[in-house]
């Protein structure tokens, strides 16, 4: 039996799912409401029923206490999203319900099981956020093949869907809650190499909504004389109306908005010119980030040939207008709502093919440890062939994903060291380093500090700093590992430290005493307390089995 694999764009405000069909084309699957995207809003209707999507978004006005939106902004940063029915729920668990809505609707539409997926995340996500995204998929009962950066997914779709010459592209990705700008080199045969990335995880369409909300509230107070507070219900209603007005201003020069608060009503007219004025600073911030990415690409010897627009918020007319004014290039619109999910679907197909071949080859050679339950379970996930081959996809033609896509590190990873008696952080892996074969690995030698030192604590930092050394800031500690040392070592005895980062942002750290040949290995976990344990994930998964999704 053959199976389909899927790509999921798990967005801050809207999410989308796609697969590669029998003709080798990436296709978005509509939800049961008939739309290609689903609002990333979750309403806890009862202890056994969760509503996701447009109905949940509409319900937020009358039931804000039991509704969660913008949960993606909490991923990897907080271990709390909502308390419902006496149960604290993490962002991962809430996100898992969005994933279930997408996959269950796709299953009903296509009449196939939706199990194997690649989920996307913003380019700036570090190990903690990427890990949280994977765990959300696991709680939803999915086999997560990988976590892929959103601009890379969009570029992969662009490279596969459109025959072209070699060029350097800039992906300007303004979504509902995040902004990414990524420069990539695409070869004539569609291979992609990420050159550099920048962005702002606090900038997105939601901020344009907030600016318009504030404007509407100010106008309402001026026209009605209202001087009270906008309660939670009024704010939810105002946010929905602001977003709707923003969308209407994409094609209209002005729109009327009816604002109702505490029994008072006002009709407020908003022009596109006013909207662009009150949001100009946010757009300027995105241009600054874009300037920085272009400058870094230039340092590396690349000149941008083309600008691609990705993300629903790039539909605002002010975005292409500002880019043309700044760079003199008319940007190309690349299916803003669908490109990321479609690219993820292509990536998922390639990843599944490679994993299936690895496990099937191991089984054929008798190399599987069938006595190990985890090994048996993992091998069973890849027993079936994919329904579609990458041979059928233009731009892939059976190539391995590691050859098609070369990503770059999105963070820097440093080790705390002592230099001339002063503690500093020394970068081992620097942001925007190419990851050949999906890995970046660096080894460096250090020395013990004093005679007969019995252990060496390896303190690892994850930052955006690109300097060789920088000041210690405990806020950015990713994790620690302790290397035990033999007795009698002289000060300065060599210790080799190796950092190996995979494409999902998971860091493996190895410390080795080169005299006694002792080693310590650690997979770096975030120290903020926002990461779910395996036991927490399993408990959330069991709770999810008793909940229906609408």
Short mmCIF file of C-alpha atoms in Angstrom, two decimals:
data_model
loop_
_atom_site.label_atom_id
_atom_site.label_comp_id
_atom_site.label_asym_id
_atom_site.label_seq_id
_atom_site.Cartn_x
_atom_site.Cartn_y
_atom_site.Cartn_z
CA UNK A 1 0.00 0.00 0.00
CA UNK A 2 1.22 3.51 -0.82
CA UNK A 3 0.79 6.59 1.33
CA UNK A 4 0.72 10.35 0.91
CA UNK A 5 2.88 12.72 2.92
CA UNK A 6 2.03 16.30 3.78
CA UNK A 7 3.49 19.74 4.42
CA UNK A 8 1.96 21.98 7.06
CA UNK A 9 2.39 25.73 7.39
CA UNK A 10 1.59 26.19 11.09
CA UNK A 11 1.06 29.94 11.06
CA UNK A 12 0.54 32.57 13.74
CA UNK A 13 -2.82 33.69 12.36
CA UNK A 14 -3.61 31.21 9.57
CA UNK A 15 -2.44 27.66 8.84
CA UNK A 16 -2.44 25.54 5.69
CA UNK A 17 -1.81 21.92 4.60
CA UNK A 18 -0.64 20.58 1.22
CA UNK A 19 0.50 17.36 -0.48
CA UNK A 20 2.04 16.26 -3.78
CA UNK A 21 -0.59 14.75 -6.07
CA UNK A 22 -0.34 11.99 -8.68
CA UNK A 23 0.81 14.51 -11.29
CA UNK A 24 3.77 15.60 -9.16
CA UNK A 25 2.20 18.95 -8.28
CA UNK A 26 2.05 20.44 -4.82
CA UNK A 27 -1.61 21.05 -3.99
CA UNK A 28 -3.27 22.69 -0.99
CA UNK A 29 -6.12 20.78 0.64
CA UNK A 30 -9.09 22.92 1.61
CA UNK A 31 -10.58 22.53 5.07
CA UNK A 32 -14.14 21.27 5.59
CA UNK A 33 -15.38 24.86 5.41
CA UNK A 34 -14.04 25.05 1.86
CA UNK A 35 -11.21 27.55 2.41
CA UNK A 36 -7.52 27.01 1.69
CA UNK A 37 -6.36 28.40 5.03
CA UNK A 38 -7.62 27.86 8.57
CA UNK A 39 -7.47 30.57 11.27
CA UNK A 40 -5.02 29.46 13.96
CA UNK A 41 -7.58 30.03 16.70
CA UNK A 42 -8.66 27.45 19.27
CA UNK A 43 -11.83 27.58 21.39
CA UNK A 44 -12.33 25.12 24.24
CA UNK A 45 -16.05 24.53 23.91
CA UNK A 46 -16.24 21.70 26.46
CA UNK A 47 -13.88 19.25 28.19
CA UNK A 48 -14.37 16.83 25.27
CA UNK A 49 -14.78 19.23 22.35
CA UNK A 50 -12.40 21.80 20.83
CA UNK A 51 -13.34 24.14 18.00
CA UNK A 52 -10.59 25.33 15.63
CA UNK A 53 -10.68 27.84 12.79
CA UNK A 54 -13.17 30.48 11.68
CA UNK A 55 -15.91 29.41 14.10
CA UNK A 56 -13.42 29.64 16.98
CA UNK A 57 -12.31 33.06 15.75
CA UNK A 58 -15.91 34.29 15.67
CA UNK A 59 -16.58 32.73 19.10
CA UNK A 60 -13.66 34.70 20.58
CA UNK A 61 -15.91 37.78 20.75
CA UNK A 62 -18.38 36.11 23.14
CA UNK A 63 -16.04 33.60 24.83
CA UNK A 64 -12.58 35.20 25.02
CA UNK A 65 -11.59 33.43 28.27
CA UNK A 66 -11.77 30.01 26.60
CA UNK A 67 -10.25 31.02 23.27
CA UNK A 68 -6.58 31.10 22.28
CA UNK A 69 -5.11 32.95 19.30
CA UNK A 70 -1.54 33.87 18.33
CA UNK A 71 -0.32 30.78 20.20
CA UNK A 72 2.69 30.48 17.90
CA UNK A 73 4.19 33.56 19.56
CA UNK A 74 4.42 31.51 22.79
CA UNK A 75 6.10 28.43 21.29
CA UNK A 76 9.35 27.67 23.07
CA UNK A 77 9.00 30.78 25.25
CA UNK A 78 6.29 29.86 27.72
CA UNK A 79 4.89 26.67 29.21
CA UNK A 80 1.42 28.20 29.58
CA UNK A 81 -1.17 29.17 26.97
CA UNK A 82 -4.53 28.77 28.74
CA UNK A 83 -6.19 27.20 31.77
CA UNK A 84 -9.38 25.38 30.86
CA UNK A 85 -11.44 23.22 33.19
CA UNK A 86 -8.67 23.39 35.80
CA UNK A 87 -6.01 22.15 33.38
CA UNK A 88 -3.02 24.32 32.41
CA UNK A 89 -2.25 23.82 28.73
CA UNK A 90 1.02 24.52 26.97
CA UNK A 91 1.37 26.25 23.58
CA UNK A 92 2.40 22.87 22.16
CA UNK A 93 -0.85 21.25 23.26
CA UNK A 94 -2.97 24.11 21.92
CA UNK A 95 -1.04 24.02 18.62
CA UNK A 96 -1.64 20.27 18.40
CA UNK A 97 -5.37 20.96 18.06
CA UNK A 98 -4.70 23.24 15.10
CA UNK A 99 -2.64 20.45 13.54
CA UNK A 100 -5.42 17.94 14.21
CA UNK A 101 -7.98 20.21 12.53
CA UNK A 102 -5.78 20.53 9.44
CA UNK A 103 -4.93 16.83 9.19
CA UNK A 104 -8.38 15.48 10.04
CA UNK A 105 -10.03 17.77 7.48
CA UNK A 106 -7.46 16.78 4.85
CA UNK A 107 -8.08 13.10 5.63
CA UNK A 108 -11.82 13.54 5.13
CA UNK A 109 -11.34 15.49 1.90
CA UNK A 110 -8.88 13.04 0.35
CA UNK A 111 -10.07 9.77 1.88
CA UNK A 112 -6.54 8.86 3.02
CA UNK A 113 -4.71 8.75 6.33
CA UNK A 114 -2.75 11.90 7.13
CA UNK A 115 0.12 10.84 9.33
CA UNK A 116 3.53 11.75 7.88
CA UNK A 117 4.22 15.48 7.85
CA UNK A 118 6.82 18.21 7.68
CA UNK A 119 5.88 21.27 9.73
CA UNK A 120 7.31 24.71 9.02
CA UNK A 121 8.54 27.38 11.42
CA UNK A 122 9.98 30.89 11.02
CA UNK A 123 13.60 31.24 9.95
CA UNK A 124 14.61 32.83 13.25
CA UNK A 125 13.33 29.94 15.41
CA UNK A 126 16.05 28.45 17.60
CA UNK A 127 16.28 24.98 19.10
CA UNK A 128 13.66 25.61 21.77
CA UNK A 129 10.99 26.86 19.38
CA UNK A 130 11.76 24.18 16.77
CA UNK A 131 11.56 21.49 19.44
CA UNK A 132 8.21 22.87 20.61
CA UNK A 133 6.90 22.74 17.03
CA UNK A 134 7.91 19.09 16.69
CA UNK A 135 6.29 18.23 20.03
CA UNK A 136 3.03 19.84 18.93
CA UNK A 137 3.03 17.41 16.00
CA UNK A 138 3.77 14.47 18.27
CA UNK A 139 0.91 15.39 20.62
CA UNK A 140 -1.36 15.48 17.55
CA UNK A 141 -0.34 11.88 16.86
CA UNK A 142 1.67 12.69 13.74
CA UNK A 143 4.93 11.25 12.43
CA UNK A 144 6.95 14.46 12.12
CA UNK A 145 9.50 13.91 9.36
CA UNK A 146 11.16 17.26 9.93
CA UNK A 147 10.88 20.94 10.79
CA UNK A 148 11.54 23.26 7.83
CA UNK A 149 12.09 27.03 7.82
CA UNK A 150 9.27 28.90 6.12
CA UNK A 151 11.30 30.96 3.60
CA UNK A 152 13.22 27.83 2.58
CA UNK A 153 9.93 26.04 1.97
CA UNK A 154 8.69 28.92 -0.19
CA UNK A 155 11.94 28.99 -2.18
CA UNK A 156 11.79 25.22 -2.69
CA UNK A 157 8.32 25.54 -4.16
CA UNK A 158 9.45 28.43 -6.33
CA UNK A 159 12.46 26.47 -7.57
CA UNK A 160 10.41 23.39 -8.39
CA UNK A 161 7.36 25.12 -9.83
CA UNK A 162 9.08 27.55 -12.17
CA UNK A 163 11.85 26.77 -14.64
CA UNK A 164 14.43 29.52 -14.57
CA UNK A 165 18.05 30.53 -14.83
CA UNK A 166 20.39 30.67 -11.85
CA UNK A 167 19.65 33.67 -9.65
CA UNK A 168 19.84 35.07 -6.14
CA UNK A 169 16.45 35.70 -4.60
CA UNK A 170 15.31 37.55 -1.51
CA UNK A 171 12.26 36.09 0.21
CA UNK A 172 10.35 38.81 2.05
CA UNK A 173 8.01 36.84 4.33
CA UNK A 174 5.56 38.93 6.33
CA UNK A 175 3.05 36.70 8.05
CA UNK A 176 0.41 37.27 10.66
CA UNK A 177 2.80 37.25 13.58
CA UNK A 178 6.37 37.08 12.30
CA UNK A 179 8.67 38.64 9.74
CA UNK A 180 11.51 36.82 7.98
CA UNK A 181 13.82 38.01 5.23
CA UNK A 182 16.08 35.42 3.64
CA UNK A 183 18.56 35.59 0.77
CA UNK A 184 19.01 32.38 -1.22
CA UNK A 185 20.92 31.28 -4.30
CA UNK A 186 18.90 29.09 -6.68
CA UNK A 187 20.76 27.18 -9.37
CA UNK A 188 19.40 26.60 -12.87
CA UNK A 189 18.36 23.06 -11.87
CA UNK A 190 16.45 24.28 -8.82
CA UNK A 191 18.95 23.60 -6.03
CA UNK A 192 18.73 26.10 -3.19
CA UNK A 193 21.37 27.44 -0.81
CA UNK A 194 20.43 29.76 2.02
CA UNK A 195 22.94 32.63 2.17
CA UNK A 196 21.66 34.54 5.17
CA UNK A 197 18.49 35.35 7.08
CA UNK A 198 17.19 38.06 9.36
CA UNK A 199 13.82 38.88 10.82
CA UNK A 200 11.72 40.00 13.75
CA UNK A 201 9.71 37.44 15.70
CA UNK A 202 7.54 40.22 17.16
CA UNK A 203 6.54 41.83 13.86
CA UNK A 204 3.59 40.67 11.76
CA UNK A 205 0.13 41.44 10.49
CA UNK A 206 -1.21 41.32 14.05
CA UNK A 207 0.75 44.53 14.73
CA UNK A 208 -0.96 46.28 11.81
CA UNK A 209 -4.26 45.10 13.33
CA UNK A 210 -3.28 46.49 16.73
CA UNK A 211 -2.33 49.86 15.24
CA UNK A 212 -5.69 50.05 13.50
CA UNK A 213 -7.48 48.97 16.69
CA UNK A 214 -5.82 51.81 18.57
CA UNK A 215 -6.77 54.28 15.87
CA UNK A 216 -10.40 53.12 15.87
CA UNK A 217 -10.56 53.26 19.67
CA UNK A 218 -9.15 56.80 19.67
CA UNK A 219 -11.60 57.98 17.02
CA UNK A 220 -14.48 56.31 18.86
CA UNK A 221 -13.63 58.11 22.09
CA UNK A 222 -13.24 61.44 20.27
CA UNK A 223 -16.60 61.12 18.51
CA UNK A 224 -18.68 59.71 21.39
CA UNK A 225 -16.98 61.16 24.45
CA UNK A 226 -16.54 57.65 25.86
CA UNK A 227 -13.84 57.67 28.55
CA UNK A 228 -14.16 54.16 30.00
CA UNK A 229 -12.15 50.99 29.42
CA UNK A 230 -12.59 48.68 26.46
CA UNK A 231 -13.31 45.35 28.17
CA UNK A 232 -12.10 41.99 26.88
CA UNK A 233 -15.23 41.49 24.78
CA UNK A 234 -14.97 44.94 23.20
CA UNK A 235 -11.29 44.40 22.41
CA UNK A 236 -11.95 41.05 20.72
CA UNK A 237 -14.72 42.61 18.63
CA UNK A 238 -12.49 45.55 17.73
CA UNK A 239 -9.61 43.25 16.70
CA UNK A 240 -11.85 41.26 14.36
CA UNK A 241 -13.22 44.45 12.80
CA UNK A 242 -9.73 45.93 12.44
CA UNK A 243 -8.45 42.84 10.65
CA UNK A 244 -11.46 42.83 8.33
CA UNK A 245 -10.95 46.52 7.55
CA UNK A 246 -7.25 45.91 6.87
CA UNK A 247 -8.14 43.18 4.38
CA UNK A 248 -10.75 45.37 2.68
CA UNK A 249 -8.24 48.21 2.33
CA UNK A 250 -6.15 45.92 0.13
CA UNK A 251 -8.58 46.56 -2.72
CA UNK A 252 -10.44 49.68 -1.53
CA UNK A 253 -9.31 53.22 -0.80
CA UNK A 254 -11.55 53.59 2.26
CA UNK A 255 -13.84 51.48 4.43
CA UNK A 256 -16.41 52.25 7.16
CA UNK A 257 -16.11 50.50 10.54
CA UNK A 258 -18.96 50.33 13.08
CA UNK A 259 -17.60 50.40 16.63
CA UNK A 260 -19.89 49.40 19.50
CA UNK A 261 -18.82 49.80 23.14
CA UNK A 262 -20.98 49.93 26.28
CA UNK A 263 -24.15 50.65 24.33
CA UNK A 264 -22.53 53.49 22.36
CA UNK A 265 -21.94 53.34 18.61
CA UNK A 266 -19.88 55.28 16.06
CA UNK A 267 -19.29 54.90 12.32
CA UNK A 268 -15.60 55.52 11.65
CA UNK A 269 -14.20 55.82 8.16
CA UNK A 270 -10.66 54.58 7.58
CA UNK A 271 -8.74 55.47 4.43
CA UNK A 272 -5.86 53.48 3.03
CA UNK A 273 -3.71 56.60 3.35
CA UNK A 274 -4.47 56.85 7.09
CA UNK A 275 -3.85 53.13 7.58
CA UNK A 276 -0.47 53.38 5.88
CA UNK A 277 0.47 56.42 7.95
CA UNK A 278 -0.28 54.76 11.31
CA UNK A 279 1.66 51.62 10.33
CA UNK A 280 4.60 53.26 8.52
CA UNK A 281 7.07 52.66 11.35
CA UNK A 282 6.46 48.90 11.30
CA UNK A 283 6.98 48.71 7.56
CA UNK A 284 10.16 50.77 7.95
CA UNK A 285 11.41 48.28 10.54
CA UNK A 286 10.98 45.43 8.05
CA UNK A 287 12.91 47.42 5.44
CA UNK A 288 15.77 47.92 7.91
CA UNK A 289 15.97 44.16 8.42
CA UNK A 290 15.87 43.65 4.67
CA UNK A 291 18.72 46.15 4.22
CA UNK A 292 20.78 44.20 6.76
CA UNK A 293 20.21 40.89 4.96
CA UNK A 294 21.10 42.37 1.58
CA UNK A 295 24.28 43.93 3.02
CA UNK A 296 25.38 40.62 4.54
CA UNK A 297 24.67 38.77 1.29
CA UNK A 298 26.76 41.37 -0.54
CA UNK A 299 29.66 40.75 1.87
CA UNK A 300 29.43 37.09 0.89
CA UNK A 301 29.54 37.99 -2.81
CA UNK A 302 25.84 37.80 -3.71
CA UNK A 303 23.65 40.43 -5.35
CA UNK A 304 19.87 40.06 -5.17
CA UNK A 305 18.28 39.53 -8.58
CA UNK A 306 14.68 39.07 -7.54
CA UNK A 307 12.37 39.67 -4.57
CA UNK A 308 9.64 37.17 -3.71
CA UNK A 309 6.68 38.07 -1.52
CA UNK A 310 5.44 35.37 0.85
CA UNK A 311 2.98 35.56 3.72
CA UNK A 312 -0.57 36.89 3.83
CA UNK A 313 0.43 40.32 5.09
CA UNK A 314 2.37 41.05 1.89
CA UNK A 315 -1.03 41.53 0.22
CA UNK A 316 -1.13 45.01 1.76
CA UNK A 317 -0.38 47.45 -1.11
CA UNK A 318 2.09 49.39 1.03
CA UNK A 319 4.49 46.41 1.09
CA UNK A 320 5.35 46.08 -2.62
CA UNK A 321 5.21 49.87 -2.95
CA UNK A 322 7.87 50.27 -0.25
CA UNK A 323 10.09 47.56 -1.74
CA UNK A 324 9.96 49.10 -5.21
CA UNK A 325 10.77 52.52 -3.76
CA UNK A 326 13.72 51.16 -1.80
CA UNK A 327 15.24 48.62 -4.19
CA UNK A 328 13.90 49.53 -7.62
CA UNK A 329 12.64 45.99 -8.21
CA UNK A 330 9.04 44.96 -8.75
CA UNK A 331 8.59 42.00 -6.39
CA UNK A 332 7.04 38.75 -7.55
CA UNK A 333 4.05 37.48 -5.61
CA UNK A 334 4.44 33.78 -4.83
CA UNK A 335 1.05 32.52 -3.71
CA UNK A 336 1.35 34.25 -0.31
CA UNK A 337 -1.09 31.95 1.51
CA UNK A 338 0.01 28.64 -0.02
CA UNK A 339 3.68 28.70 -1.04
CA UNK A 340 5.08 27.65 2.35
CA UNK A 341 2.74 24.65 2.73
CA UNK A 342 3.41 23.57 -0.86
CA UNK A 343 7.18 23.77 -0.39
CA UNK A 344 6.86 21.80 2.84
CA UNK A 345 4.89 19.13 0.96
CA UNK A 346 7.70 18.77 -1.60
CA UNK A 347 10.26 18.57 1.18
CA UNK A 348 8.16 15.99 3.03
CA UNK A 349 8.05 13.77 -0.03
CA UNK A 350 11.82 13.83 -0.41
CA UNK A 351 12.39 13.23 3.31
CA UNK A 352 9.97 10.31 3.40
CA UNK A 353 11.59 8.66 0.39
CA UNK A 354 15.04 8.88 1.98
CA UNK A 355 13.88 7.63 5.38
CA UNK A 356 11.88 4.78 3.88
CA UNK A 357 14.87 3.66 1.82
CA UNK A 358 17.14 3.75 4.87
CA UNK A 359 14.85 1.64 7.02
CA UNK A 360 13.90 -0.76 4.23
CA UNK A 361 17.55 -1.30 3.28
CA UNK A 362 18.41 -1.98 6.92
CA UNK A 363 15.58 -4.52 7.17
CA UNK A 364 16.68 -6.25 3.96
CA UNK A 365 20.25 -6.55 5.27
CA UNK A 366 19.08 -7.88 8.62
CA UNK A 367 20.56 -4.87 10.42
CA UNK A 368 17.48 -3.99 12.48
CA UNK A 369 17.43 -4.82 16.18
CA UNK A 370 13.92 -6.26 16.28
CA UNK A 371 14.23 -6.84 20.01
CA UNK A 372 14.26 -3.07 20.53
CA UNK A 373 10.71 -1.75 20.67
CA UNK A 374 11.63 1.79 19.58
CA UNK A 375 13.48 0.48 16.55
CA UNK A 376 10.52 -1.69 15.56
CA UNK A 377 8.12 1.22 15.91
CA UNK A 378 10.31 3.55 13.87
CA UNK A 379 10.85 1.01 11.09
CA UNK A 380 7.10 0.36 10.91
CA UNK A 381 6.48 4.03 10.07
CA UNK A 382 8.32 3.62 6.77
CA UNK A 383 7.20 0.19 5.58
CA UNK A 384 4.94 1.64 2.87
CA UNK A 385 6.20 3.42 -0.22
CA UNK A 386 5.08 6.98 -0.90
CA UNK A 387 2.18 7.24 -3.35
CA UNK A 388 4.17 9.70 -5.46
CA UNK A 389 7.87 9.66 -6.34
CA UNK A 390 10.15 12.69 -6.45
CA UNK A 391 10.98 11.46 -9.97
CA UNK A 392 7.61 12.92 -10.98
CA UNK A 393 8.33 16.37 -9.56
CA UNK A 394 9.91 18.98 -11.81
CA UNK A 395 12.99 20.35 -10.08
CA UNK A 396 13.45 17.26 -7.89
CA UNK A 397 13.66 14.38 -10.36
CA UNK A 398 14.66 11.91 -7.68
CA UNK A 399 17.38 14.08 -6.12
CA UNK A 400 18.04 13.80 -2.40
CA UNK A 401 16.75 16.67 -0.29
CA UNK A 402 20.19 17.29 1.23
CA UNK A 403 21.44 17.97 -2.32
CA UNK A 404 18.47 20.15 -3.26
CA UNK A 405 18.34 22.32 -0.12
CA UNK A 406 21.36 23.67 1.75
CA UNK A 407 20.14 25.57 4.79
CA UNK A 408 22.13 27.92 7.00
CA UNK A 409 22.30 28.26 10.75
CA UNK A 410 19.71 30.67 12.12
CA UNK A 411 21.43 31.23 15.47
CA UNK A 412 24.97 31.38 16.84
CA UNK A 413 26.18 28.83 19.41
CA UNK A 414 28.91 29.74 21.85
CA UNK A 415 30.87 28.22 24.76
CA UNK A 416 31.73 30.05 27.97
CA UNK A 417 35.53 30.20 28.25
CA UNK A 418 38.18 31.95 30.34
CA UNK A 419 40.44 34.32 28.39
CA UNK A 420 43.15 36.17 30.34
CA UNK A 421 41.25 35.61 33.57
CA UNK A 422 37.96 36.93 32.18
CA UNK A 423 34.86 34.89 31.38
CA UNK A 424 33.54 35.45 27.86
CA UNK A 425 31.46 33.58 25.30
CA UNK A 426 33.36 32.22 22.31
CA UNK A 427 31.28 31.43 19.26
CA UNK A 428 31.72 27.93 17.88
CA UNK A 429 29.00 28.04 15.21
CA UNK A 430 28.10 31.46 13.84
CA UNK A 431 24.69 32.48 12.49
CA UNK A 432 24.25 32.07 8.70
CA UNK A 433 26.90 29.33 8.42
CA UNK A 434 26.01 26.95 5.53
CA UNK A 435 24.89 23.49 6.71
CA UNK A 436 26.20 20.97 4.17
CA UNK A 437 24.22 17.73 4.33
CA UNK A 438 21.97 19.44 6.87
CA UNK A 439 24.66 19.72 9.55
CA UNK A 440 27.13 22.26 10.89
CA UNK A 441 29.92 20.77 12.98
CA UNK A 442 32.85 22.56 14.60
CA UNK A 443 35.55 21.23 16.94
CA UNK A 444 37.94 23.40 18.96
CA UNK A 445 40.59 22.72 21.58
CA UNK A 446 40.66 24.39 24.97
CA UNK A 447 42.69 23.82 28.13
CA UNK A 448 41.99 23.15 31.78
CA UNK A 449 42.25 26.20 34.04
CA UNK A 450 44.14 24.78 37.02
CA UNK A 451 46.21 21.81 38.16
CA UNK A 452 44.28 18.67 39.14
CA UNK A 453 41.02 20.11 37.84
CA UNK A 454 38.44 17.34 38.32
CA UNK A 455 35.74 18.47 35.94
CA UNK A 456 34.98 20.97 33.19
CA UNK A 457 31.52 22.51 32.92
CA UNK A 458 30.52 23.18 29.32
CA UNK A 459 28.07 26.10 29.33
CA UNK A 460 26.46 26.64 25.92
CA UNK A 461 24.76 29.82 24.67
CA UNK A 462 22.35 30.35 21.78
CA UNK A 463 22.28 33.94 20.50
CA UNK A 464 22.09 36.15 17.42
CA UNK A 465 25.61 37.48 18.01
CA UNK A 466 28.04 37.01 15.13
CA UNK A 467 31.20 38.24 16.88
CA UNK A 468 33.99 35.78 17.67
CA UNK A 469 33.74 36.58 21.40
CA UNK A 470 31.20 38.56 23.39
CA UNK A 471 30.05 39.31 26.92
CA UNK A 472 28.41 36.58 28.99
CA UNK A 473 24.64 36.97 29.38
CA UNK A 474 23.02 34.15 31.36
CA UNK A 475 19.69 34.91 29.68
CA UNK A 476 20.92 33.10 26.57
CA UNK A 477 22.17 29.88 28.18
CA UNK A 478 20.93 26.93 26.12
CA UNK A 479 22.24 24.17 28.38
CA UNK A 480 25.21 22.69 30.21
CA UNK A 481 27.20 19.47 30.27
CA UNK A 482 29.80 18.36 32.78
CA UNK A 483 32.97 16.53 31.69
CA UNK A 484 34.67 14.55 34.46
CA UNK A 485 38.48 14.64 34.34
CA UNK A 486 41.12 12.22 35.63
CA UNK A 487 43.21 13.25 38.60
CA UNK A 488 46.65 14.76 38.23
CA UNK A 489 46.09 16.80 35.07
CA UNK A 490 48.27 19.86 34.72
CA UNK A 491 46.71 23.24 34.02
CA UNK A 492 46.31 23.72 30.27
CA UNK A 493 45.64 20.02 29.58
CA UNK A 494 43.75 19.77 26.27
CA UNK A 495 39.98 19.38 26.05
CA UNK A 496 38.28 19.11 22.68
CA UNK A 497 34.75 20.44 22.37
CA UNK A 498 32.56 19.65 19.36
CA UNK A 499 29.28 21.37 18.49
CA UNK A 500 27.11 19.63 15.90
CA UNK A 501 23.91 21.39 14.85
CA UNK A 502 21.22 19.76 12.71
CA UNK A 503 18.82 21.54 10.37
CA UNK A 504 16.07 21.60 13.00
CA UNK A 505 18.24 23.62 15.37
CA UNK A 506 19.02 20.76 17.74
CA UNK A 507 22.55 20.99 19.09
CA UNK A 508 24.69 18.00 20.08
CA UNK A 509 27.68 18.84 22.30
CA UNK A 510 30.65 16.53 22.91
CA UNK A 511 33.49 17.26 25.30
CA UNK A 512 36.57 15.02 25.29
CA UNK A 513 39.55 14.95 27.61
CA UNK A 514 42.44 14.25 25.21
CA UNK A 515 44.68 12.92 28.02
CA UNK A 516 42.38 10.44 29.75
CA UNK A 517 40.10 10.03 26.71
CA UNK A 518 36.94 10.60 28.73
CA UNK A 519 33.88 12.00 26.95
CA UNK A 520 30.58 13.65 27.73
CA UNK A 521 27.71 13.93 25.25
CA UNK A 522 24.66 16.16 25.59
CA UNK A 523 21.72 17.22 23.49
CA UNK A 524 21.23 20.83 24.47
CA UNK A 525 17.83 21.59 25.96
CA UNK A 526 16.63 25.07 26.76
CA UNK A 527 16.94 26.22 30.35
CA UNK A 528 13.93 28.55 30.46
CA UNK A 529 11.58 25.85 31.67
CA UNK A 530 9.41 26.24 28.57
CA UNK A 531 10.24 22.85 27.06
CA UNK A 532 7.82 19.97 27.59
CA UNK A 533 9.31 16.72 28.90
CA UNK A 534 8.64 13.42 27.15
CA UNK A 535 6.27 12.53 29.98
CA UNK A 536 4.38 15.81 29.51
CA UNK A 537 4.08 15.16 25.78
CA UNK A 538 2.73 11.66 26.38
CA UNK A 539 0.19 12.94 28.92
CA UNK A 540 -1.00 15.63 26.48
CA UNK A 541 -1.23 13.02 23.72
CA UNK A 542 -3.46 10.83 25.91
CA UNK A 543 -5.71 13.81 26.76
CA UNK A 544 -6.01 14.62 23.07
CA UNK A 545 -7.41 11.15 22.31
CA UNK A 546 -10.50 11.98 24.37
CA UNK A 547 -11.17 15.26 22.58
CA UNK A 548 -13.04 15.76 19.32
CA UNK A 549 -12.10 18.57 16.93
CA UNK A 550 -14.54 20.72 15.00
#
